[in-house]
Short mmCIF file of C-alpha atoms and ligand atoms in Angstrom, two decimals:
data_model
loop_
_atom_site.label_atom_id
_atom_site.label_comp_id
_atom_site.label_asym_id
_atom_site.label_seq_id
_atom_site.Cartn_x
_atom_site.Cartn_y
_atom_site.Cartn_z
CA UNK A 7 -9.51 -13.77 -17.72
CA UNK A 8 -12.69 -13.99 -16.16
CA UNK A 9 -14.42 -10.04 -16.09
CA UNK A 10 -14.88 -9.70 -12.33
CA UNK A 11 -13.96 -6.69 -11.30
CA UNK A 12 -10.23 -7.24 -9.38
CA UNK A 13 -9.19 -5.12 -6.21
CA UNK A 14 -5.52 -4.63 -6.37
CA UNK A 15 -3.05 -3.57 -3.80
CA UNK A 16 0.52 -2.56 -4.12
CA UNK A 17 2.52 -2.79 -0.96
CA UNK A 18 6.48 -2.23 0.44
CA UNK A 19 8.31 0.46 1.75
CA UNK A 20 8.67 3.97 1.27
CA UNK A 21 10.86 3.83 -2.11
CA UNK A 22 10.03 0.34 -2.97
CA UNK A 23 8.30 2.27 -6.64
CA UNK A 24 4.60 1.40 -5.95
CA UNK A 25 3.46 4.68 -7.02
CA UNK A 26 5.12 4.26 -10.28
CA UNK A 27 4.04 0.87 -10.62
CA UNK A 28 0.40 1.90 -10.24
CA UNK A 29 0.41 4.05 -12.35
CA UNK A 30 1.30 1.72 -15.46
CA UNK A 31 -0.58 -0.78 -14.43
CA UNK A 32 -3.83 1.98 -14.22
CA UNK A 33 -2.86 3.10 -17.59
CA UNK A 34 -2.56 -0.81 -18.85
CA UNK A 35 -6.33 -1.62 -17.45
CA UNK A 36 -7.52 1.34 -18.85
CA UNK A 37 -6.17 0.52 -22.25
CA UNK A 38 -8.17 -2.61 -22.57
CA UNK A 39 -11.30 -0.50 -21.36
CA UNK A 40 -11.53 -1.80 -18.39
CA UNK A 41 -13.13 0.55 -15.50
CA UNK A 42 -10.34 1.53 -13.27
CA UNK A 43 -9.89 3.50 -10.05
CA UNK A 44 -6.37 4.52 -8.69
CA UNK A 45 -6.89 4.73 -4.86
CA UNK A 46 -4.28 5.62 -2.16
CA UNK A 47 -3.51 5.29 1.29
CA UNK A 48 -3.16 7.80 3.50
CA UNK A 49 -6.03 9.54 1.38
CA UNK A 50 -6.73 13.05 0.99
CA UNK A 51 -9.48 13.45 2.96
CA UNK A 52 -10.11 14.54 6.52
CA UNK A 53 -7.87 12.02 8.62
CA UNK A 54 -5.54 11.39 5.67
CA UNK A 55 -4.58 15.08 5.56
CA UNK A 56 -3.88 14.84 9.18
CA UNK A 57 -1.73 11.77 8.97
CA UNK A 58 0.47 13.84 6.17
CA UNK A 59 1.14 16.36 8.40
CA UNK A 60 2.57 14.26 11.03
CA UNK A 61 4.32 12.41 8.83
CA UNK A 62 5.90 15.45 6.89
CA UNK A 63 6.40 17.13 10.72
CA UNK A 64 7.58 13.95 12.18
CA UNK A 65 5.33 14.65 15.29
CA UNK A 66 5.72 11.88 17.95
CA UNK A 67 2.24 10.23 18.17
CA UNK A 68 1.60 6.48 20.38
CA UNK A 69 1.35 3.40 17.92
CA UNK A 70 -2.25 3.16 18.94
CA UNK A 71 -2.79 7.15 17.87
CA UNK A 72 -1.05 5.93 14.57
CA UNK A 73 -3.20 3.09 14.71
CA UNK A 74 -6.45 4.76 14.85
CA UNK A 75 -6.01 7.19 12.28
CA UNK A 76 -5.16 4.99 10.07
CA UNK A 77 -7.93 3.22 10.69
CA UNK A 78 -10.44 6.41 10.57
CA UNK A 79 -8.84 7.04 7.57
CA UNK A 80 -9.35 3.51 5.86
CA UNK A 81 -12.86 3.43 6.89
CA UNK A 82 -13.51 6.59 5.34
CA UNK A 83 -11.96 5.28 2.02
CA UNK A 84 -13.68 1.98 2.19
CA UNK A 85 -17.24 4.09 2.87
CA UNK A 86 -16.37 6.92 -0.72
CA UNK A 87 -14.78 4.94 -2.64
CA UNK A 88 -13.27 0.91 -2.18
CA UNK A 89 -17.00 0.04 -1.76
CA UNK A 90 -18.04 2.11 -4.46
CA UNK A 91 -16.19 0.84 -6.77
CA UNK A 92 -16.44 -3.18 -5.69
CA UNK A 93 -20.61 -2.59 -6.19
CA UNK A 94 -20.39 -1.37 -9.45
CA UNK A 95 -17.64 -3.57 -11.26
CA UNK A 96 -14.56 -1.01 -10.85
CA UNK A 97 -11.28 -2.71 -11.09
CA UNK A 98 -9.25 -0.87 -8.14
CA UNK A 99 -5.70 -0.37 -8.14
CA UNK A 100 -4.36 0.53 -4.90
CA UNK A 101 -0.70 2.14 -3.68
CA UNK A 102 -1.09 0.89 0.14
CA UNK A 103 -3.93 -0.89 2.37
CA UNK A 104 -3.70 -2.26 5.74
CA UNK A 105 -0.76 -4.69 5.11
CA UNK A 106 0.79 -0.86 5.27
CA UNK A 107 -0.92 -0.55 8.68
CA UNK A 108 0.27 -4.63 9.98
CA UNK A 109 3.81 -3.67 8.69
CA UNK A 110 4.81 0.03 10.04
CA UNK A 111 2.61 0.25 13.39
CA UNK A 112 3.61 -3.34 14.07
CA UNK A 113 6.80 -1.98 14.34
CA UNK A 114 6.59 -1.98 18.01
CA UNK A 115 4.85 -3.78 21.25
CA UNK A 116 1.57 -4.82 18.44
CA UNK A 117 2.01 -7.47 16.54
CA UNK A 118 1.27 -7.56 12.79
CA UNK A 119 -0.87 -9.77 13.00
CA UNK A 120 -2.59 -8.36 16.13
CA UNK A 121 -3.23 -5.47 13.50
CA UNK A 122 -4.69 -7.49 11.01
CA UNK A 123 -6.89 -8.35 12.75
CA UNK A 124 -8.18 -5.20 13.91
CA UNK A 125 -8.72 -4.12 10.16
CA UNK A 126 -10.39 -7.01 9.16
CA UNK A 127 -12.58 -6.78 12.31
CA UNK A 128 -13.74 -3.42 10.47
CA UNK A 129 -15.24 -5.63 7.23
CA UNK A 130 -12.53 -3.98 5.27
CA UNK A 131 -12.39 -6.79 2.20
CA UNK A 132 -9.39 -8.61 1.04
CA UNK A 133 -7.92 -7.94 -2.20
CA UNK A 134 -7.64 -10.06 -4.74
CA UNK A 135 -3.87 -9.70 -5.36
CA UNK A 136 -1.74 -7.94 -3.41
CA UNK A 137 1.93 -6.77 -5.24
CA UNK A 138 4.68 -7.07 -2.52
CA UNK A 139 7.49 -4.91 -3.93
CA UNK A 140 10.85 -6.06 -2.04
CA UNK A 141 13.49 -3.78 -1.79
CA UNK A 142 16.56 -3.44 0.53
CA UNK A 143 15.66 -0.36 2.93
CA UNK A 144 19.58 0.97 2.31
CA UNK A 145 18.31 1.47 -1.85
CA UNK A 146 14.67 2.51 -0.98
CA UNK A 147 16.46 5.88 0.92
CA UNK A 148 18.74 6.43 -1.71
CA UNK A 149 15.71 6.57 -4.24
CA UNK A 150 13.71 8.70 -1.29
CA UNK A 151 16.17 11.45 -1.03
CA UNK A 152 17.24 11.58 -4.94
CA UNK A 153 12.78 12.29 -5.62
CA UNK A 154 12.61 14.88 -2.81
CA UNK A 155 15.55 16.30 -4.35
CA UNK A 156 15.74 18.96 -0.90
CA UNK A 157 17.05 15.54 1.24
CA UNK A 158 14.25 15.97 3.53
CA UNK A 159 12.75 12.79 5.02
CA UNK A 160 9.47 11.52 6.45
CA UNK A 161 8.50 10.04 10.13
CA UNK A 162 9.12 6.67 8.79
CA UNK A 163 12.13 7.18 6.27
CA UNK A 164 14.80 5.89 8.16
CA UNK A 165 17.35 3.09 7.35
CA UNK A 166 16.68 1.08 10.79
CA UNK A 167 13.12 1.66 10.70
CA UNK A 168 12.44 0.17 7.49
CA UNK A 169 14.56 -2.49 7.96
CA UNK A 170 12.12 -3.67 10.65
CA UNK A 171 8.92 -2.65 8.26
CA UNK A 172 10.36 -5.29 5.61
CA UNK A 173 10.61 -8.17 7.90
CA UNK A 174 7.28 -7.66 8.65
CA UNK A 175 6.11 -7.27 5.38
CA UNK A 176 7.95 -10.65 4.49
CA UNK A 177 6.82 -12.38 7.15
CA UNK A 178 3.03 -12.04 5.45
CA UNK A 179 2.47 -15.27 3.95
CA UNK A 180 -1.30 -14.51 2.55
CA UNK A 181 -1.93 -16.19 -0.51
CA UNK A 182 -2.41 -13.37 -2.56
CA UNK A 183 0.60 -11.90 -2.11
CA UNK A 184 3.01 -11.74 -4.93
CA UNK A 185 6.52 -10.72 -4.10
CA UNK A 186 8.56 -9.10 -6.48
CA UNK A 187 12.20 -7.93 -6.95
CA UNK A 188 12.54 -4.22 -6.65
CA UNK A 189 16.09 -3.89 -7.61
CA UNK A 190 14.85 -5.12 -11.31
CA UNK A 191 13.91 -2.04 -14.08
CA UNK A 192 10.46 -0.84 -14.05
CA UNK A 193 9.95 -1.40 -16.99
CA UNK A 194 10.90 -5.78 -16.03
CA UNK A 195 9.12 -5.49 -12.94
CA UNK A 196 5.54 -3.81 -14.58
CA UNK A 197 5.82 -6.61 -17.21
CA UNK A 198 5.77 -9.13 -14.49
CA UNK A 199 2.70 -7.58 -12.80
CA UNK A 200 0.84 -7.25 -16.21
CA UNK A 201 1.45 -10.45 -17.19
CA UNK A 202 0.40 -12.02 -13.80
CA UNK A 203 -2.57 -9.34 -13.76
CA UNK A 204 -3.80 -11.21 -17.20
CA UNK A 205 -4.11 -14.45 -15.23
CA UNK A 206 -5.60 -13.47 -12.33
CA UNK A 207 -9.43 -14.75 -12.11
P1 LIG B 30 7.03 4.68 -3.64
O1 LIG B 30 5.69 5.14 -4.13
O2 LIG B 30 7.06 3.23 -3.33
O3 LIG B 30 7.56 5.50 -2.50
P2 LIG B 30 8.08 5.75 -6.15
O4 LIG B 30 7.29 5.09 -7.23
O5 LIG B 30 7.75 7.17 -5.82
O6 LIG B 30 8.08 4.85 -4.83
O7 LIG B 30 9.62 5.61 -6.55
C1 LIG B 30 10.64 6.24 -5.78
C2 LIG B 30 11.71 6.78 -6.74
O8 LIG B 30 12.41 5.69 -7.32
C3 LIG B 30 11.13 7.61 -7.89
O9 LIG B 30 12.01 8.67 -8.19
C4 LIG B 30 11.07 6.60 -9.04
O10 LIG B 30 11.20 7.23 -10.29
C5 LIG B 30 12.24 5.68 -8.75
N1 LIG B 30 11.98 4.27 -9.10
C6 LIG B 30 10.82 3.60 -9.01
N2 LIG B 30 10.96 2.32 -9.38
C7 LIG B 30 12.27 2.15 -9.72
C8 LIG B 30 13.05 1.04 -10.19
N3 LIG B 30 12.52 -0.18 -10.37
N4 LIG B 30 14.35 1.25 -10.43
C9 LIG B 30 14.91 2.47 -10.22
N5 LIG B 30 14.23 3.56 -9.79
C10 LIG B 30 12.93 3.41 -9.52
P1 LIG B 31 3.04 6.95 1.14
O1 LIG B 31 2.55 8.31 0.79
O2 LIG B 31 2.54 5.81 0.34
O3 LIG B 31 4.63 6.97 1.18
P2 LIG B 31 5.70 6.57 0.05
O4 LIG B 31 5.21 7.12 -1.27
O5 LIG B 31 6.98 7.20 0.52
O6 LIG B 31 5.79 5.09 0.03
O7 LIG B 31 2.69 6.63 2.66
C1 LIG B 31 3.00 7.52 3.67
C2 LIG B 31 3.53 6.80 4.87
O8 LIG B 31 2.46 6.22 5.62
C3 LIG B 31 4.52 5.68 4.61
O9 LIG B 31 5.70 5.93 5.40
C4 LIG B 31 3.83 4.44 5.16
C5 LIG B 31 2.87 4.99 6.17
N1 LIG B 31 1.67 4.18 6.47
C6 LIG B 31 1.56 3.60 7.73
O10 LIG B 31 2.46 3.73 8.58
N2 LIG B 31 0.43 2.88 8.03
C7 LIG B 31 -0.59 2.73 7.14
O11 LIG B 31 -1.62 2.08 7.45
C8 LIG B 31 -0.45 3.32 5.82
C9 LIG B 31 -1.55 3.18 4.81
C10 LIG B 31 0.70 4.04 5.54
#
């Protein structure tokens, strides 16, 4: 493996295990003393915070309010800290990006790929692997309302809704998407993403 620094993304939908997945492969980079950022999107700053809240209050916003604030928010995170980290050689390992943005707000009269677009209009750089966890939405909100224990949902966690957010997601065919089964253990499924990890240069 070559030591470029590697910006890596972890899409699918809400359930799917990205956060987990992150996680181990964050502690497996830092292991081998690598520099390593975890990153997230929606973040916690200013327009990230706001997104949560309509997301945990399920306020009715347009697709092009949704798509904006996203898109404040993504530019804020590519200002602090993606293009912090890409100038001085910090591996980034991210738990959603604007695939997230293509997939749910495309969802509706905007196409995915119309949304692409508008993100990569913005200068916002392409990762160098992207992690496509695939999961069937009927498991993903079985998984969602065992973790929030209370059964309380999100604007977005619904059955129908995801099904639509997954057909988007697999109808991404960008080259450095990997997609992987996420009805296998973690434990089979973070050995597959080390092990590609390794031979990424
Ligand atoms: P996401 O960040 O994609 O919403 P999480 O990582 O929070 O997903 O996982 C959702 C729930 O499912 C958590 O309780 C987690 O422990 C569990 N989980 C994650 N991956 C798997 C898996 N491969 N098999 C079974 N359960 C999983
Ligand atoms: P997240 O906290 O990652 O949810 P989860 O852990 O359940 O997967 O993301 C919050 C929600 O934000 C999720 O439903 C997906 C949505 N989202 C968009 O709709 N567009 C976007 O651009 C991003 C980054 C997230």
């Amino acid at each position: 493996m070559k030591s470029k620094n590697k910006f890596i993304v972890f899409e699918g939908i809400d359930g799917c295990g990205k956060s987990t997945l992150c996680s181990l492969l964050y502690d497996f980079i830092k292991s081998k003393n690598i520099p390593v950022q975890l990153l997230c999107e929606p973040t916690n700053g200013k327009y990230g915070q706001m997104i949560r809240k309509i997301l945990q209050d399920k306020t009715s916003i347009s697709v092009e309010e949704q798509i904006h604030l996203f898109i404040e928010d993504r530019k804020e995170d590519y200002k602090l800290n993606i293009r912090p980290c890409i100038e001085n050689g910090i591996t980034i390992v991210m738990d959603r990006y604007f695939y997230s943005n293509a997939a749910y707000q495309g969802c509706s009269k905007i196409s995915p790929i119309e949304i692409i677009e508008r993100n990569l209009n913005q200068g916002f750089p392409i990762p160098d692997r992207v992690y496509y966890i695939d999961i069937d939405p009927q498991a993903a909100m079985k998984r969602i309302t065992a973790r929030s224990g209370s059964g309380k949902t999100e604007l977005f966690e619904k059955k129908t809704f995801l099904e639509g957010v997954r057909k988007n997601f697999l109808s991404m065919t960008d080259r450095h998407f990997l997609k992987i089964d996420g009805s296998l253990s973690v434990d089979e499924i973070s050995n597959i993403i080390k092990d590609d990890y390794l031979k990424l240069n």
